[in-house]
Amino acid sequence: MIVRWGLDQLEGLLAELGAERPFLLASRRWSDLRFAPAPVGAWEDVPSERIEEIGDRVGAGPGADVLLAVGGGSAIDLAKAISAVTSLPVVSVPTTYAGAEWTTFYGVRDADRRMRGAGAGARLGGIVYEPRLTTGLPRPETVGTALNALAHCAEALYVAGRNEDSDAEALAGVRLVSRWLPEVVERPGELEGRTRLLEGAMHAGAALRGAGLGLGHAMAQALGGRYGLPHGGLNALCLPPALRFNGPAAPEAIARFAEALGAGDAAARVEELAGLGGFTRLRDLGVPEDELGEVAEATVIRAGAKANPRRAAPADVVRLLRSIW
């Protein structure tokens, strides 16, 4: 994976990949951006489940040789879905802290952001981080996606796929996110804070790629896929109960996480950070209490739940969900 900092590095990155004809996947918010080389086509409806139609567009005319995704997880996941069917590489320019640019798997959502499919097999070509594109990110999206990154770090320390390299990436990410997220919330337009937070997200993404996901993400994915809710905010809510549940099974890993956070109680510190974005209860997001059992059933079959250090039964997950409802 080629990683560069600064949008002015995009042209060189594409040249390293031997790509000359990018196809752009980005919402209308980024329509004023100019790229070199200029895209041969573009798709602005993000998210979208029209994968076949987009694939036809990608192959039309001169034919694209690379997919350029600009935006958050929805744009990048859409590009990865197209990559899986076209075999074209994806170059991502992330504008949030979500970390989707590091993984080959993706979720396909409709315009209401409800899950309509999922898969894997995307070709990842590279990433360009441009902190200036994050300075206008609203507080809920800033905090939510940063907490998503923090969840990647926490889970990378104790899931079945963890290793020394992913541990190092995770701890670096924790220190940066914990240190700089409050600063960014206080002074959202300052570039230094945004840059350091994006560096934390980069480390978190690398940790995710090296280790994988756990129970907190499994709960967030089940909720988000069912109700079309923001993935970052759901991770902000679901990580603390997952940490408490995993405490008996992974005490050393969670202690390392707490130390990197600069906190005695890891779950309580995550709740403090989540509160900066207004994420406190599932009920505030419109999740109905009488459907938590069905969400729990959908959670325990996910890969993150199976890789978790402590196996969770549906009844366990219901209890965890009720604790944040």
Tab-separated table of C-alpha atoms in Angstrom:
chain	number	residue	atom	x	y	z
A	1	MET	CA	0.000	0.000	0.000
A	2	ILE	CA	1.383	3.402	-0.991
A	3	VAL	CA	0.677	6.129	1.599
A	4	ARG	CA	1.317	9.804	0.920
A	5	TRP	CA	0.498	13.060	2.715
A	6	GLY	CA	-0.783	16.088	0.804
A	7	LEU	CA	-3.170	16.218	-2.137
A	8	ASP	CA	-0.300	17.445	-4.295
A	9	GLN	CA	1.167	13.946	-3.963
A	10	LEU	CA	-1.793	12.278	-5.702
A	11	GLU	CA	-0.449	12.630	-9.222
A	12	GLY	CA	2.841	11.004	-8.260
A	13	LEU	CA	1.077	8.183	-6.447
A	14	LEU	CA	-1.053	7.437	-9.495
A	15	ALA	CA	2.094	7.430	-11.626
A	16	GLU	CA	3.666	4.879	-9.274
A	17	LEU	CA	0.646	2.676	-9.889
A	18	GLY	CA	0.914	3.218	-13.648
A	19	ALA	CA	-2.531	4.810	-13.641
A	20	GLU	CA	-3.530	7.667	-15.955
A	21	ARG	CA	-7.333	7.532	-16.140
A	22	PRO	CA	-8.987	7.829	-12.719
A	23	PHE	CA	-12.721	7.417	-12.200
A	24	LEU	CA	-13.890	9.617	-9.319
A	25	LEU	CA	-16.333	8.471	-6.646
A	26	ALA	CA	-17.209	11.409	-4.386
A	27	SER	CA	-20.304	13.249	-3.212
A	28	ARG	CA	-21.192	16.678	-4.574
A	29	ARG	CA	-19.525	18.228	-1.545
A	30	TRP	CA	-16.164	17.677	-3.247
A	31	SER	CA	-17.161	18.821	-6.736
A	32	ASP	CA	-14.883	21.880	-6.559
A	33	LEU	CA	-11.722	19.819	-6.103
A	34	ARG	CA	-9.450	19.550	-9.110
A	35	PHE	CA	-7.264	16.538	-9.768
A	36	ALA	CA	-4.357	15.750	-12.043
A	37	PRO	CA	-4.770	13.738	-14.124
A	38	ALA	CA	-8.396	14.775	-14.600
A	39	PRO	CA	-10.976	12.028	-14.012
A	40	VAL	CA	-12.413	10.331	-17.092
A	41	GLY	CA	-15.737	9.966	-15.292
A	42	ALA	CA	-17.420	10.495	-11.941
A	43	TRP	CA	-20.206	9.209	-9.693
A	44	GLU	CA	-21.735	11.578	-7.117
A	45	ASP	CA	-24.568	9.541	-5.544
A	46	VAL	CA	-22.900	8.276	-2.387
A	47	PRO	CA	-23.762	5.829	-0.895
A	48	SER	CA	-25.267	3.750	-3.689
A	49	GLU	CA	-26.295	0.168	-4.305
A	50	ARG	CA	-26.160	0.590	-8.114
A	51	ILE	CA	-22.896	-1.316	-8.409
A	52	GLU	CA	-23.510	-2.785	-11.863
A	53	GLU	CA	-24.472	0.596	-13.339
A	54	ILE	CA	-21.405	2.269	-11.855
A	55	GLY	CA	-19.213	-0.547	-13.174
A	56	ASP	CA	-20.584	0.098	-16.667
A	57	ARG	CA	-19.747	3.784	-16.318
A	58	VAL	CA	-16.226	2.952	-15.199
A	59	GLY	CA	-15.647	0.876	-18.330
A	60	ALA	CA	-17.252	3.349	-20.742
A	61	GLY	CA	-15.362	5.704	-23.048
A	62	PRO	CA	-11.612	5.405	-22.742
A	63	GLY	CA	-12.084	3.163	-19.698
A	64	ALA	CA	-10.736	4.003	-16.260
A	65	ASP	CA	-7.596	2.337	-14.932
A	66	VAL	CA	-7.973	3.362	-11.269
A	67	LEU	CA	-10.805	4.243	-8.873
A	68	LEU	CA	-10.340	7.485	-6.929
A	69	ALA	CA	-12.497	7.685	-3.792
A	70	VAL	CA	-12.783	11.011	-1.981
A	71	GLY	CA	-14.843	11.162	1.200
A	72	GLY	CA	-15.661	9.075	4.236
A	73	GLY	CA	-16.432	5.408	4.636
A	74	SER	CA	-19.436	5.483	2.293
A	75	ALA	CA	-17.439	6.753	-0.694
A	76	ILE	CA	-14.497	4.490	-0.011
A	77	ASP	CA	-16.664	1.408	0.546
A	78	LEU	CA	-18.480	2.156	-2.716
A	79	ALA	CA	-15.151	2.326	-4.539
A	80	LYS	CA	-14.084	-0.955	-2.964
A	81	ALA	CA	-17.292	-2.629	-4.097
A	82	ILE	CA	-16.605	-1.429	-7.660
A	83	SER	CA	-13.008	-2.601	-7.369
A	84	ALA	CA	-14.166	-6.087	-6.420
A	85	VAL	CA	-16.148	-6.399	-9.663
A	86	THR	CA	-13.765	-4.546	-12.007
A	87	SER	CA	-10.390	-5.543	-10.477
A	88	LEU	CA	-9.287	-1.904	-10.646
A	89	PRO	CA	-7.161	-0.553	-7.789
A	90	VAL	CA	-8.590	1.965	-5.331
A	91	VAL	CA	-6.798	5.142	-4.295
A	92	SER	CA	-8.529	6.768	-1.328
A	93	VAL	CA	-8.485	10.365	-0.137
A	94	PRO	CA	-10.256	10.035	3.233
A	95	THR	CA	-12.012	13.097	4.627
A	96	THR	CA	-12.976	11.507	7.968
A	97	TYR	CA	-11.163	9.322	10.504
A	98	ALA	CA	-13.086	6.118	9.797
A	99	GLY	CA	-10.241	3.982	8.392
A	100	ALA	CA	-12.116	2.323	5.515
A	101	GLU	CA	-9.140	3.022	3.257
A	102	TRP	CA	-7.146	0.237	4.942
A	103	THR	CA	-9.403	-2.780	4.397
A	104	THR	CA	-10.418	-4.882	1.416
A	105	PHE	CA	-13.928	-5.590	2.746
A	106	TYR	CA	-16.882	-3.247	2.271
A	107	GLY	CA	-20.559	-2.700	2.866
A	108	VAL	CA	-23.010	-1.649	0.153
A	109	ARG	CA	-25.681	0.751	1.378
A	110	ASP	CA	-28.681	2.388	-0.236
A	111	ALA	CA	-29.487	6.102	-0.174
A	112	ASP	CA	-30.975	5.697	3.325
A	113	ARG	CA	-27.659	4.144	4.432
A	114	ARG	CA	-29.216	0.763	5.165
A	115	MET	CA	-27.055	-2.244	4.434
A	116	ARG	CA	-27.892	-3.973	1.156
A	117	GLY	CA	-24.869	-6.178	0.773
A	118	ALA	CA	-21.278	-6.741	1.755
A	119	GLY	CA	-18.197	-8.363	0.395
A	120	ALA	CA	-14.435	-8.400	0.142
A	121	GLY	CA	-11.761	-8.603	-2.507
A	122	ALA	CA	-11.100	-4.940	-3.283
A	123	ARG	CA	-7.660	-4.042	-4.656
A	124	LEU	CA	-6.056	-1.339	-2.539
A	125	GLY	CA	-3.627	0.842	-4.440
A	126	GLY	CA	-2.891	3.726	-2.122
A	127	ILE	CA	-3.972	6.460	0.254
A	128	VAL	CA	-3.476	10.216	0.182
A	129	TYR	CA	-4.074	11.990	3.478
A	130	GLU	CA	-4.931	15.681	3.189
A	131	PRO	CA	-5.745	17.226	6.601
A	132	ARG	CA	-7.179	20.390	5.007
A	133	LEU	CA	-10.129	18.331	3.753
A	134	THR	CA	-11.114	17.492	7.349
A	135	THR	CA	-11.248	21.022	8.785
A	136	GLY	CA	-14.903	21.485	7.883
A	137	LEU	CA	-16.038	18.155	9.302
A	138	PRO	CA	-18.892	18.794	11.780
A	139	ARG	CA	-18.450	17.850	15.427
A	140	PRO	CA	-20.644	14.690	15.427
A	141	GLU	CA	-18.816	13.266	12.404
A	142	THR	CA	-15.445	14.318	13.807
A	143	VAL	CA	-16.044	12.632	17.150
A	144	GLY	CA	-17.880	9.643	15.739
A	145	THR	CA	-15.280	8.705	13.144
A	146	ALA	CA	-12.430	9.411	15.585
A	147	LEU	CA	-14.078	7.033	18.077
A	148	ASN	CA	-14.367	4.496	15.276
A	149	ALA	CA	-10.597	4.817	14.875
A	150	LEU	CA	-10.165	4.428	18.626
A	151	ALA	CA	-12.273	1.265	18.524
A	152	HIS	CA	-10.003	-0.114	15.795
A	153	CYS	CA	-7.057	0.464	18.122
A	154	ALA	CA	-8.691	-1.074	21.186
A	155	GLU	CA	-9.872	-4.192	19.410
A	156	ALA	CA	-6.572	-4.674	17.575
A	157	LEU	CA	-4.940	-5.186	20.981
A	158	TYR	CA	-7.050	-8.196	21.954
A	159	VAL	CA	-8.748	-9.871	18.967
A	160	ALA	CA	-7.650	-13.263	17.680
A	161	GLY	CA	-5.584	-11.763	14.847
A	162	ARG	CA	-3.464	-9.409	16.988
A	163	ASN	CA	0.317	-9.313	16.567
A	164	GLU	CA	3.243	-7.136	17.631
A	165	ASP	CA	3.096	-4.897	14.568
A	166	SER	CA	-0.616	-4.205	14.926
A	167	ASP	CA	-0.123	-3.608	18.660
A	168	ALA	CA	2.443	-0.892	17.919
A	169	GLU	CA	0.139	0.762	15.379
A	170	ALA	CA	-2.805	0.564	17.777
A	171	LEU	CA	-0.982	2.150	20.701
A	172	ALA	CA	0.342	4.958	18.496
A	173	GLY	CA	-3.196	5.599	17.293
A	174	VAL	CA	-4.657	5.616	20.807
A	175	ARG	CA	-2.158	8.197	22.036
A	176	LEU	CA	-2.835	10.543	19.127
A	177	VAL	CA	-6.628	10.251	19.122
A	178	SER	CA	-6.928	10.633	22.898
A	179	ARG	CA	-4.555	13.606	22.941
A	180	TRP	CA	-5.874	15.532	19.940
A	181	LEU	CA	-9.603	14.820	19.712
A	182	PRO	CA	-10.510	17.222	22.558
A	183	GLU	CA	-8.263	19.855	20.962
A	184	VAL	CA	-9.999	19.460	17.604
A	185	VAL	CA	-13.432	19.708	19.208
A	186	GLU	CA	-12.329	22.905	20.956
A	187	ARG	CA	-10.621	24.412	17.883
A	188	PRO	CA	-12.029	22.585	14.841
A	189	GLY	CA	-10.454	24.819	12.214
A	190	GLU	CA	-6.841	24.525	13.380
A	191	LEU	CA	-4.764	22.440	11.015
A	192	GLU	CA	-2.269	21.017	13.529
A	193	GLY	CA	-4.946	19.282	15.565
A	194	ARG	CA	-6.651	17.931	12.453
A	195	THR	CA	-3.308	16.652	11.153
A	196	ARG	CA	-2.443	14.844	14.386
A	197	LEU	CA	-5.922	13.332	14.615
A	198	LEU	CA	-5.657	12.122	11.029
A	199	GLU	CA	-2.262	10.586	11.863
A	200	GLY	CA	-3.960	8.745	14.706
A	201	ALA	CA	-6.608	7.473	12.306
A	202	MET	CA	-3.882	6.325	9.924
A	203	HIS	CA	-2.250	4.241	12.663
A	204	ALA	CA	-5.665	2.911	13.677
A	205	GLY	CA	-6.373	1.836	10.113
A	206	ALA	CA	-3.053	0.037	9.900
A	207	ALA	CA	-3.854	-1.733	13.179
A	208	LEU	CA	-7.261	-2.734	11.839
A	209	ARG	CA	-5.712	-4.137	8.677
A	210	GLY	CA	-3.199	-6.150	10.678
A	211	ALA	CA	-5.485	-7.541	13.387
A	212	GLY	CA	-9.198	-7.233	12.614
A	213	LEU	CA	-12.361	-6.344	14.515
A	214	GLY	CA	-14.004	-7.372	17.791
A	215	LEU	CA	-17.345	-7.398	19.568
A	216	GLY	CA	-17.810	-3.626	19.784
A	217	HIS	CA	-17.630	-3.315	16.026
A	218	ALA	CA	-19.907	-6.310	15.566
A	219	MET	CA	-22.601	-4.599	17.634
A	220	ALA	CA	-22.113	-1.316	15.779
A	221	GLN	CA	-22.321	-3.041	12.398
A	222	ALA	CA	-25.490	-4.900	13.317
A	223	LEU	CA	-27.137	-1.681	14.505
A	224	GLY	CA	-25.945	0.401	11.571
A	225	GLY	CA	-26.963	-2.118	8.960
A	226	ARG	CA	-30.450	-2.423	10.434
A	227	TYR	CA	-31.256	1.226	11.110
A	228	GLY	CA	-29.008	3.201	8.741
A	229	LEU	CA	-27.267	4.967	11.626
A	230	PRO	CA	-23.751	6.462	11.512
A	231	HIS	CA	-21.111	3.812	12.061
A	232	GLY	CA	-18.800	6.121	13.990
A	233	GLY	CA	-21.404	7.174	16.521
A	234	LEU	CA	-22.426	3.568	17.077
A	235	ASN	CA	-18.828	2.574	17.770
A	236	ALA	CA	-18.578	5.455	20.228
A	237	LEU	CA	-21.494	3.902	22.116
A	238	CYS	CA	-20.640	0.224	21.711
A	239	LEU	CA	-16.936	0.254	22.596
A	240	PRO	CA	-17.308	0.951	26.362
A	241	PRO	CA	-19.625	-2.004	27.124
A	242	ALA	CA	-17.450	-4.243	24.936
A	243	LEU	CA	-14.376	-3.191	26.917
A	244	ARG	CA	-16.129	-3.991	30.197
A	245	PHE	CA	-17.302	-7.345	28.874
A	246	ASN	CA	-13.795	-8.246	27.696
A	247	GLY	CA	-12.088	-7.158	30.898
A	248	PRO	CA	-11.924	-10.648	32.448
A	249	ALA	CA	-10.627	-12.206	29.211
A	250	ALA	CA	-8.093	-9.588	28.135
A	251	PRO	CA	-7.024	-7.625	31.219
A	252	GLU	CA	-3.461	-6.924	30.056
A	253	ALA	CA	-4.524	-5.651	26.640
A	254	ILE	CA	-7.163	-3.366	28.111
A	255	ALA	CA	-4.659	-2.092	30.682
A	256	ARG	CA	-2.295	-1.173	27.824
A	257	PHE	CA	-5.163	0.573	26.087
A	258	ALA	CA	-5.995	2.515	29.258
A	259	GLU	CA	-2.366	3.522	29.752
A	260	ALA	CA	-2.156	4.833	26.180
A	261	LEU	CA	-5.385	6.757	26.806
A	262	GLY	CA	-3.838	8.264	29.935
A	263	ALA	CA	-6.738	6.947	31.992
A	264	GLY	CA	-7.287	4.576	34.866
A	265	ASP	CA	-10.626	3.357	33.500
A	266	ALA	CA	-10.524	2.792	29.731
A	267	ALA	CA	-14.285	2.435	29.254
A	268	ALA	CA	-15.037	5.580	31.254
A	269	ARG	CA	-12.506	7.583	29.235
A	270	VAL	CA	-14.038	6.393	25.966
A	271	GLU	CA	-17.445	7.481	27.257
A	272	GLU	CA	-16.021	10.943	28.005
A	273	LEU	CA	-14.647	11.250	24.482
A	274	ALA	CA	-17.909	9.966	22.967
A	275	GLY	CA	-19.794	12.596	24.936
A	276	LEU	CA	-17.889	15.311	23.067
A	277	GLY	CA	-19.969	14.369	20.034
A	278	GLY	CA	-23.223	13.950	21.926
A	279	PHE	CA	-23.151	10.141	21.819
A	280	THR	CA	-24.608	8.892	25.095
A	281	ARG	CA	-27.556	6.511	24.529
A	282	LEU	CA	-28.889	4.333	21.728
A	283	ARG	CA	-32.405	5.614	22.358
A	284	ASP	CA	-31.276	9.086	21.322
A	285	LEU	CA	-30.438	7.663	17.883
A	286	GLY	CA	-33.896	6.142	17.537
A	287	VAL	CA	-33.013	2.499	18.246
A	288	PRO	CA	-36.165	0.736	19.518
A	289	GLU	CA	-35.707	-1.157	22.775
A	290	ASP	CA	-38.003	-4.006	21.774
A	291	GLU	CA	-35.715	-4.967	18.853
A	292	LEU	CA	-32.476	-5.346	20.821
A	293	GLY	CA	-32.869	-9.124	20.865
A	294	GLU	CA	-32.893	-9.238	17.074
A	295	VAL	CA	-29.851	-6.952	16.940
A	296	ALA	CA	-28.068	-9.292	19.345
A	297	GLU	CA	-28.801	-12.304	17.147
A	298	ALA	CA	-27.352	-10.426	14.167
A	299	THR	CA	-24.295	-9.446	16.214
A	300	VAL	CA	-23.086	-12.840	17.378
A	301	ILE	CA	-22.775	-14.250	13.854
A	302	ARG	CA	-20.471	-11.453	12.698
A	303	ALA	CA	-16.746	-12.015	12.259
A	304	GLY	CA	-15.862	-9.459	14.924
A	305	ALA	CA	-17.896	-11.305	17.549
A	306	LYS	CA	-16.199	-14.586	16.624
A	307	ALA	CA	-12.705	-13.042	16.866
A	308	ASN	CA	-13.453	-11.487	20.258
A	309	PRO	CA	-11.404	-12.821	23.216
A	310	ARG	CA	-14.574	-13.644	25.153
A	311	ARG	CA	-17.393	-15.406	23.343
A	312	ALA	CA	-20.683	-13.537	23.619
A	313	ALA	CA	-24.048	-15.271	23.523
A	314	PRO	CA	-27.119	-13.347	22.309
A	315	ALA	CA	-28.214	-12.865	25.934
A	316	ASP	CA	-24.852	-11.261	26.727
A	317	VAL	CA	-25.177	-8.877	23.811
A	318	VAL	CA	-28.725	-7.922	24.795
A	319	ARG	CA	-27.438	-7.060	28.259
A	320	LEU	CA	-24.644	-4.921	26.784
A	321	LEU	CA	-27.027	-3.140	24.430
A	322	ARG	CA	-29.474	-2.440	27.260
A	323	SER	CA	-26.639	-0.895	29.272
A	324	ILE	CA	-26.309	1.824	26.616
A	325	TRP	CA	-29.956	2.048	25.561
